mmCIF file of C-alpha atoms in Angstrom:
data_model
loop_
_atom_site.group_PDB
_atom_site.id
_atom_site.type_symbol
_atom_site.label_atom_id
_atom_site.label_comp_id
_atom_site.label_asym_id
_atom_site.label_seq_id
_atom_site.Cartn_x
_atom_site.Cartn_y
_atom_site.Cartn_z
ATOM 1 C CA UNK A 213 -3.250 -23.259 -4.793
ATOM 2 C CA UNK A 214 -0.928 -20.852 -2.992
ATOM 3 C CA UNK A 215 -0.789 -17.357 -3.893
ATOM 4 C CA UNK A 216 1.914 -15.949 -6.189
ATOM 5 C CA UNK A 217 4.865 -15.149 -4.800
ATOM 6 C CA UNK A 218 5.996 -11.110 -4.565
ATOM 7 C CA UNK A 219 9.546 -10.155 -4.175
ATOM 8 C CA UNK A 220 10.469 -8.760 -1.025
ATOM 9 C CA UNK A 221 9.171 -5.179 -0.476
ATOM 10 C CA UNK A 222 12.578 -4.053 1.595
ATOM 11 C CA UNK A 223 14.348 -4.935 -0.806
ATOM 12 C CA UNK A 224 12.275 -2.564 -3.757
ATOM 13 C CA UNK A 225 12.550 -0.068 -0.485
ATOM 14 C CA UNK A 226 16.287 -0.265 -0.309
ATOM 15 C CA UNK A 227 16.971 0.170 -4.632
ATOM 16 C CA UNK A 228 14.555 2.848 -4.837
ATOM 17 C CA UNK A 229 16.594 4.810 -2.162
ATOM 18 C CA UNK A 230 20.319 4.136 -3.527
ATOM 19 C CA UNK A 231 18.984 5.168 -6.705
ATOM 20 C CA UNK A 232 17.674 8.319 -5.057
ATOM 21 C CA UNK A 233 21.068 9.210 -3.336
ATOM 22 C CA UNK A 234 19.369 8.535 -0.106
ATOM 23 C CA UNK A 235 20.581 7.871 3.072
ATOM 24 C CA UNK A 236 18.891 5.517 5.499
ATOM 25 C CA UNK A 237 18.713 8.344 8.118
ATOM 26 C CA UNK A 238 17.480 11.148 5.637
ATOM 27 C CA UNK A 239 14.855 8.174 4.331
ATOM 28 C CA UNK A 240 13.403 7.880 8.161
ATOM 29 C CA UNK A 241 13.919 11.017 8.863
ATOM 30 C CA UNK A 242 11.360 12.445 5.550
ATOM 31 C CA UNK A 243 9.233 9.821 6.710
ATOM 32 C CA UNK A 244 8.949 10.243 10.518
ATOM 33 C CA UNK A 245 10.262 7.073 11.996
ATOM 34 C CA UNK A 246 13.453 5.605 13.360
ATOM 35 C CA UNK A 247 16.662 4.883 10.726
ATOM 36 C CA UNK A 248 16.388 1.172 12.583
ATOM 37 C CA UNK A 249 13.129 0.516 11.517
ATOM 38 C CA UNK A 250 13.480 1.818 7.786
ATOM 39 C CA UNK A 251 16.827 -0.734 8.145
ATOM 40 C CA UNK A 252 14.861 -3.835 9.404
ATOM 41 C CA UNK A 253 12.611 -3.316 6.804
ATOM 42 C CA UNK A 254 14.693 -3.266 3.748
ATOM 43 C CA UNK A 255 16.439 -6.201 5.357
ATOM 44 C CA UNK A 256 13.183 -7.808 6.128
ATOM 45 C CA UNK A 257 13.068 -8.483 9.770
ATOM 46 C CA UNK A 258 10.203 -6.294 9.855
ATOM 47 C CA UNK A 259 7.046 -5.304 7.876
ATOM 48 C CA UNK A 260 5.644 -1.766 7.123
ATOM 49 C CA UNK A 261 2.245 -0.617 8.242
ATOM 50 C CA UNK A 262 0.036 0.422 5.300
ATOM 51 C CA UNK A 263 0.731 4.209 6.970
ATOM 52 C CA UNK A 264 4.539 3.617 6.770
ATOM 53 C CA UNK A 265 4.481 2.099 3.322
ATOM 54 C CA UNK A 266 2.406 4.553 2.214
ATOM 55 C CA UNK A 267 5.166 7.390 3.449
ATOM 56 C CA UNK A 268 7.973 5.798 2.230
ATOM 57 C CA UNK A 269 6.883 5.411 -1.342
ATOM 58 C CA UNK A 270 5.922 9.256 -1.308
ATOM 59 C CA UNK A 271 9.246 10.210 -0.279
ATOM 60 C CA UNK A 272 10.652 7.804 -2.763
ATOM 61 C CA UNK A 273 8.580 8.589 -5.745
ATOM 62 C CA UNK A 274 7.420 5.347 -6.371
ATOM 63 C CA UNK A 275 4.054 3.661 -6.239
ATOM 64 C CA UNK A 276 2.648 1.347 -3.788
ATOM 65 C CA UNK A 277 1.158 -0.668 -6.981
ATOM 66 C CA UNK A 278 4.608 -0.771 -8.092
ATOM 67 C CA UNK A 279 5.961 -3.224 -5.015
ATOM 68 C CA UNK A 280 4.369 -6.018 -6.582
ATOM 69 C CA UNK A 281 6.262 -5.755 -9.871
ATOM 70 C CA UNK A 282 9.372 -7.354 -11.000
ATOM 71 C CA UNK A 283 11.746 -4.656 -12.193
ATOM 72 C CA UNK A 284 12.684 -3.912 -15.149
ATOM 73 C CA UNK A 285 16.617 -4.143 -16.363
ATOM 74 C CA UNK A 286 16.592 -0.242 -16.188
ATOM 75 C CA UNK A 287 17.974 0.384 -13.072
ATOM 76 C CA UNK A 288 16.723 3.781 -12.767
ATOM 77 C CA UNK A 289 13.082 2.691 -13.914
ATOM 78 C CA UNK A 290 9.916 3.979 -12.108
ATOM 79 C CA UNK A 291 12.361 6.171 -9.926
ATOM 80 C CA UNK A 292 11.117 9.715 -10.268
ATOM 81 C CA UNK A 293 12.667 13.543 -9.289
ATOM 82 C CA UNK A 294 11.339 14.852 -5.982
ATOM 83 C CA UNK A 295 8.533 16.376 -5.827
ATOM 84 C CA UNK A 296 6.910 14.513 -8.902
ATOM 85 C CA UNK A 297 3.927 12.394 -9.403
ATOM 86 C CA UNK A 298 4.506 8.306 -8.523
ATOM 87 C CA UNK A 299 4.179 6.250 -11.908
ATOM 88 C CA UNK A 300 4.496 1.965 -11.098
ATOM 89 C CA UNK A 301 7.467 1.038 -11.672
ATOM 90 C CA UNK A 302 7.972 -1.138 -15.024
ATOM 91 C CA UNK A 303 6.939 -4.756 -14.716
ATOM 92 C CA UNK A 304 8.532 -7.708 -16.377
ATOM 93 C CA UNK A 305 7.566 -7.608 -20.040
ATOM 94 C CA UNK A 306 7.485 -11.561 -20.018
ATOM 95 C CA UNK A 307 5.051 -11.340 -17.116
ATOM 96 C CA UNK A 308 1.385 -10.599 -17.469
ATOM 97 C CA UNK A 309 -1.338 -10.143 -14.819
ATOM 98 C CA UNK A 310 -5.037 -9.802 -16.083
ATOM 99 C CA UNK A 311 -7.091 -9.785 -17.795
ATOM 100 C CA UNK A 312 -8.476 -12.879 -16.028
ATOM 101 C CA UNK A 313 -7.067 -13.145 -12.314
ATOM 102 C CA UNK A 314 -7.468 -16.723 -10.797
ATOM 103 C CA UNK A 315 -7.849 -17.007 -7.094
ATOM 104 C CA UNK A 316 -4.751 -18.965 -6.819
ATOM 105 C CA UNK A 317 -2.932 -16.414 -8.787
ATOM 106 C CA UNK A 318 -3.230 -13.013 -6.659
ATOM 107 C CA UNK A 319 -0.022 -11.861 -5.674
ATOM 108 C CA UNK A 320 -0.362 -11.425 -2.112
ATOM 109 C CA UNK A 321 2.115 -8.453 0.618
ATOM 110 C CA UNK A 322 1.518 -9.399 4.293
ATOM 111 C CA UNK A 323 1.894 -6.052 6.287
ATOM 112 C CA UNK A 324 2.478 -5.476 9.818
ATOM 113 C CA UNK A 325 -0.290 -4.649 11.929
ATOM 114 C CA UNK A 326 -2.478 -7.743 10.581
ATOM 115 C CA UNK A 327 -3.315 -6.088 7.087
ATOM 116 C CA UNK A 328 -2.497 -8.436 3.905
ATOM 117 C CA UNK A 329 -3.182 -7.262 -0.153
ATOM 118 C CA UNK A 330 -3.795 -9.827 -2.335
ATOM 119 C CA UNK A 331 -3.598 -7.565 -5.827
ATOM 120 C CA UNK A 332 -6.465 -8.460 -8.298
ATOM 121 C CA UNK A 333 -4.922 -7.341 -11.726
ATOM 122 C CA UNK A 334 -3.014 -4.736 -13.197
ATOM 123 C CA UNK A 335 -3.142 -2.348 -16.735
ATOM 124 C CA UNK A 336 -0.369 -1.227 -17.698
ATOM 125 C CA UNK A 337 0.428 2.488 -17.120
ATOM 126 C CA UNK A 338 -2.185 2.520 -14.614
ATOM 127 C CA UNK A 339 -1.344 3.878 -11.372
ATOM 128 C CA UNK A 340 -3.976 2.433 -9.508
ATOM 129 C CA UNK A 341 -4.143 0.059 -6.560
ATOM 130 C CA UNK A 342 -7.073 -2.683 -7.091
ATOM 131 C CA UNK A 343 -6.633 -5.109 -3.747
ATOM 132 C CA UNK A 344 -8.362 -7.374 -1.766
ATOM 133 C CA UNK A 345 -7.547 -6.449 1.676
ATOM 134 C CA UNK A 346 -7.846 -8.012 4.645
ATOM 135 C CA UNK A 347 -7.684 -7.083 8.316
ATOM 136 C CA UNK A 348 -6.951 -9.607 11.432
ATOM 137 C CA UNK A 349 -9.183 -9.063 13.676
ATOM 138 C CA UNK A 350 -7.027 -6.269 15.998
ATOM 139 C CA UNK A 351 -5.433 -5.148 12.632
ATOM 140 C CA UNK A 352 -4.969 -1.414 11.604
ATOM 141 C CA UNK A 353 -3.713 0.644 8.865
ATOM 142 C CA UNK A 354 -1.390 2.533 11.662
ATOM 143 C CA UNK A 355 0.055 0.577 14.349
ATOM 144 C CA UNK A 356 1.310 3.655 15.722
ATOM 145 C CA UNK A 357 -2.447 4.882 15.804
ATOM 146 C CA UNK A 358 -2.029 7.716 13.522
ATOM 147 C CA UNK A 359 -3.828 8.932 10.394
ATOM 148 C CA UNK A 360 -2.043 8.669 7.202
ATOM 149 C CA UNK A 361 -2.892 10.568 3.881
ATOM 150 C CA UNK A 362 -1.496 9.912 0.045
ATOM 151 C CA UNK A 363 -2.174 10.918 -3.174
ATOM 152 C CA UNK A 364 -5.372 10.472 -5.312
ATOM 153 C CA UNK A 365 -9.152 8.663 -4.575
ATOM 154 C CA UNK A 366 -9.917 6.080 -2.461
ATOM 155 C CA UNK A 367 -13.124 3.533 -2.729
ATOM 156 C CA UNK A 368 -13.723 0.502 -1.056
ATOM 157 C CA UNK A 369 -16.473 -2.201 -0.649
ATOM 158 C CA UNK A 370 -16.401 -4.640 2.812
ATOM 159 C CA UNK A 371 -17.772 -8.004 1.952
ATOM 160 C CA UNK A 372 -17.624 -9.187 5.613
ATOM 161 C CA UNK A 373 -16.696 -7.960 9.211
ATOM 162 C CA UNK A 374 -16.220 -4.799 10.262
ATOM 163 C CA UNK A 375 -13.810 -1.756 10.092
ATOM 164 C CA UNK A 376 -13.936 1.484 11.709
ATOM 165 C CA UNK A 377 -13.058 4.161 9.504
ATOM 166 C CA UNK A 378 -11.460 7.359 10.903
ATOM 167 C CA UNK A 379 -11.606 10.025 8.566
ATOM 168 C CA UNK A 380 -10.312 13.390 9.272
ATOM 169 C CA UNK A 381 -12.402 14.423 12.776
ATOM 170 C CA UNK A 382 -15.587 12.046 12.098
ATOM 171 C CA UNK A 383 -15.691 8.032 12.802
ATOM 172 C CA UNK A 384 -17.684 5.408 10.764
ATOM 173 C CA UNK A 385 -18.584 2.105 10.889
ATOM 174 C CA UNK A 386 -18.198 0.242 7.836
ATOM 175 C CA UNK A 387 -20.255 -2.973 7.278
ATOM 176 C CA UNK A 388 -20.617 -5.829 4.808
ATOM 177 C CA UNK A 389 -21.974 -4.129 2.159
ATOM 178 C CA UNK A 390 -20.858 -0.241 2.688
ATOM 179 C CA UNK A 391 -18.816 1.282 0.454
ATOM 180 C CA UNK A 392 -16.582 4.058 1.007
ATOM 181 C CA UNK A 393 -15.167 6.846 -1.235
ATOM 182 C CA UNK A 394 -13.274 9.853 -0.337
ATOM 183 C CA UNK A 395 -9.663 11.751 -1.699
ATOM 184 C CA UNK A 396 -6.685 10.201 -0.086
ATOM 185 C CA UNK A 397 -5.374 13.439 0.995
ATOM 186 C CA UNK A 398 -7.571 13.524 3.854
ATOM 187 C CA UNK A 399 -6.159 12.131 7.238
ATOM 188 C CA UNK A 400 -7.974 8.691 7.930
ATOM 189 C CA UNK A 401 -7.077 4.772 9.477
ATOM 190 C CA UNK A 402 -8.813 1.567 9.542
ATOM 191 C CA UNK A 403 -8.808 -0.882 11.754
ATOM 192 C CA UNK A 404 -10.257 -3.959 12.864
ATOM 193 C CA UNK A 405 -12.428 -3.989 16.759
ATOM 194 C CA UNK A 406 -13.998 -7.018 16.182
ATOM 195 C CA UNK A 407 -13.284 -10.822 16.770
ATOM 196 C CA UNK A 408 -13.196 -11.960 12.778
ATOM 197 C CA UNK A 409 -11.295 -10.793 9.611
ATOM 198 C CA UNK A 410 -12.713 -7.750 7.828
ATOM 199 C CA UNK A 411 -12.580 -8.272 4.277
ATOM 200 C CA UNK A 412 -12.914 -6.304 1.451
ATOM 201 C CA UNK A 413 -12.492 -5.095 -2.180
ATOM 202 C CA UNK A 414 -9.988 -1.586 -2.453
ATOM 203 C CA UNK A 415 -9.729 0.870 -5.589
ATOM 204 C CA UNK A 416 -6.920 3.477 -5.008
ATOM 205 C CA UNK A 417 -6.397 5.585 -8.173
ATOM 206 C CA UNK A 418 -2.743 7.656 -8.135
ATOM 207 C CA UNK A 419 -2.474 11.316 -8.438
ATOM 208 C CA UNK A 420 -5.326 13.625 -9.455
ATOM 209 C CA UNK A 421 -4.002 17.085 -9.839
#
């Protein structure tokens, strides 16, 4: 069975910045890259890397975990005032994921840079990530090579391959069976040296302050 089919995330990208007021150019501009790459994205010629995603729902005030839900018929729901804390935007009431998950039922966002989330449930409220993730072998959180840094707590378990984790100015190699833990805020990238998929199970809770 295929996996569940997510709306396009350009196009959450693109209503979550005309509900902002936003321009194209002031989006790319908050988030560092060029006003033709924010475009091909919302127009979906072109994926964002975790990093990128990651800055453009900051800016926005959305959360990540809220790119896999189908909006509600507010159209200013989940949008929040700058400078506020990212709540998931509201999911379709007639539309329920959990408490039981099949494998055929993960809702899955291919990102560029060989990274894919398959999402593994949801509570309502909750602004937490809770992903399978995957990395091609060559794949990486940043294509650009940079270190990206979010809101809240990150833990992860790798079930097979390999990652190298950069955090802030130390390097680690993370196995099948390491776990990782650490607060988002800190600079860090993963990516994928080796010559098979490095899979694993990722917990990202939302803001802590």
């Amino acid at each position: 069975m295929s996996a569940a089919v997510v709306p396009p995330v350009g196009a959450r990208i693109r209503q979550a910045r005309l509900e902002r007021g936003m321009s194209l150019r002031a989006l790319a501009r908050e988030v560092g890259v060029s006003a033709s790459l924010v475009s091909q994205i919302e127009t979906g010629k072109s994926q964002p890397s975790v990093s990128t995603l990651y800055a453009i729902t900051t800016v926005l005030g959305i959360s990540v975990e809220s790119l896999f839900d189908a909006r509600a018929s507010s159209p200013m729901a989940g949008v929040n005032p700058p400078g506020t804390v990212p709540h998931a935007l509201a999911a379709d009431p007639g539309r329920r994921i959990g408490p039981l998950v099949g494998a055929g039922e993960r809702e899955t966002l291919e990102l560029d840079s060989g990274v894919v989330w398959e999402r593994l449930g949801r509570v309502p409220g909750a602004d937490v990530d809770f992903l399978l993730v995957t990395y091609r072998p060559g794949g990486s959180s940043s294509g650009s090579g940079c270190l990206m840094r979010h809101t809240g707590n990150e833990y992860g378990y790798l079930t097979s391959g390999e990652l190298i984790l950069t955090l802030g100015f130390d390097e680690y190699t993370v196995r099948p069976g390491d776990a990782v833990c650490f607060e988002s805020t800190t600079p860090h990238r993963y990516r994928n040296d080796g010559e098979v998929p490095a899979v694993g199970v990722w917990f990202v809770s939302g803001d802590v302050q």
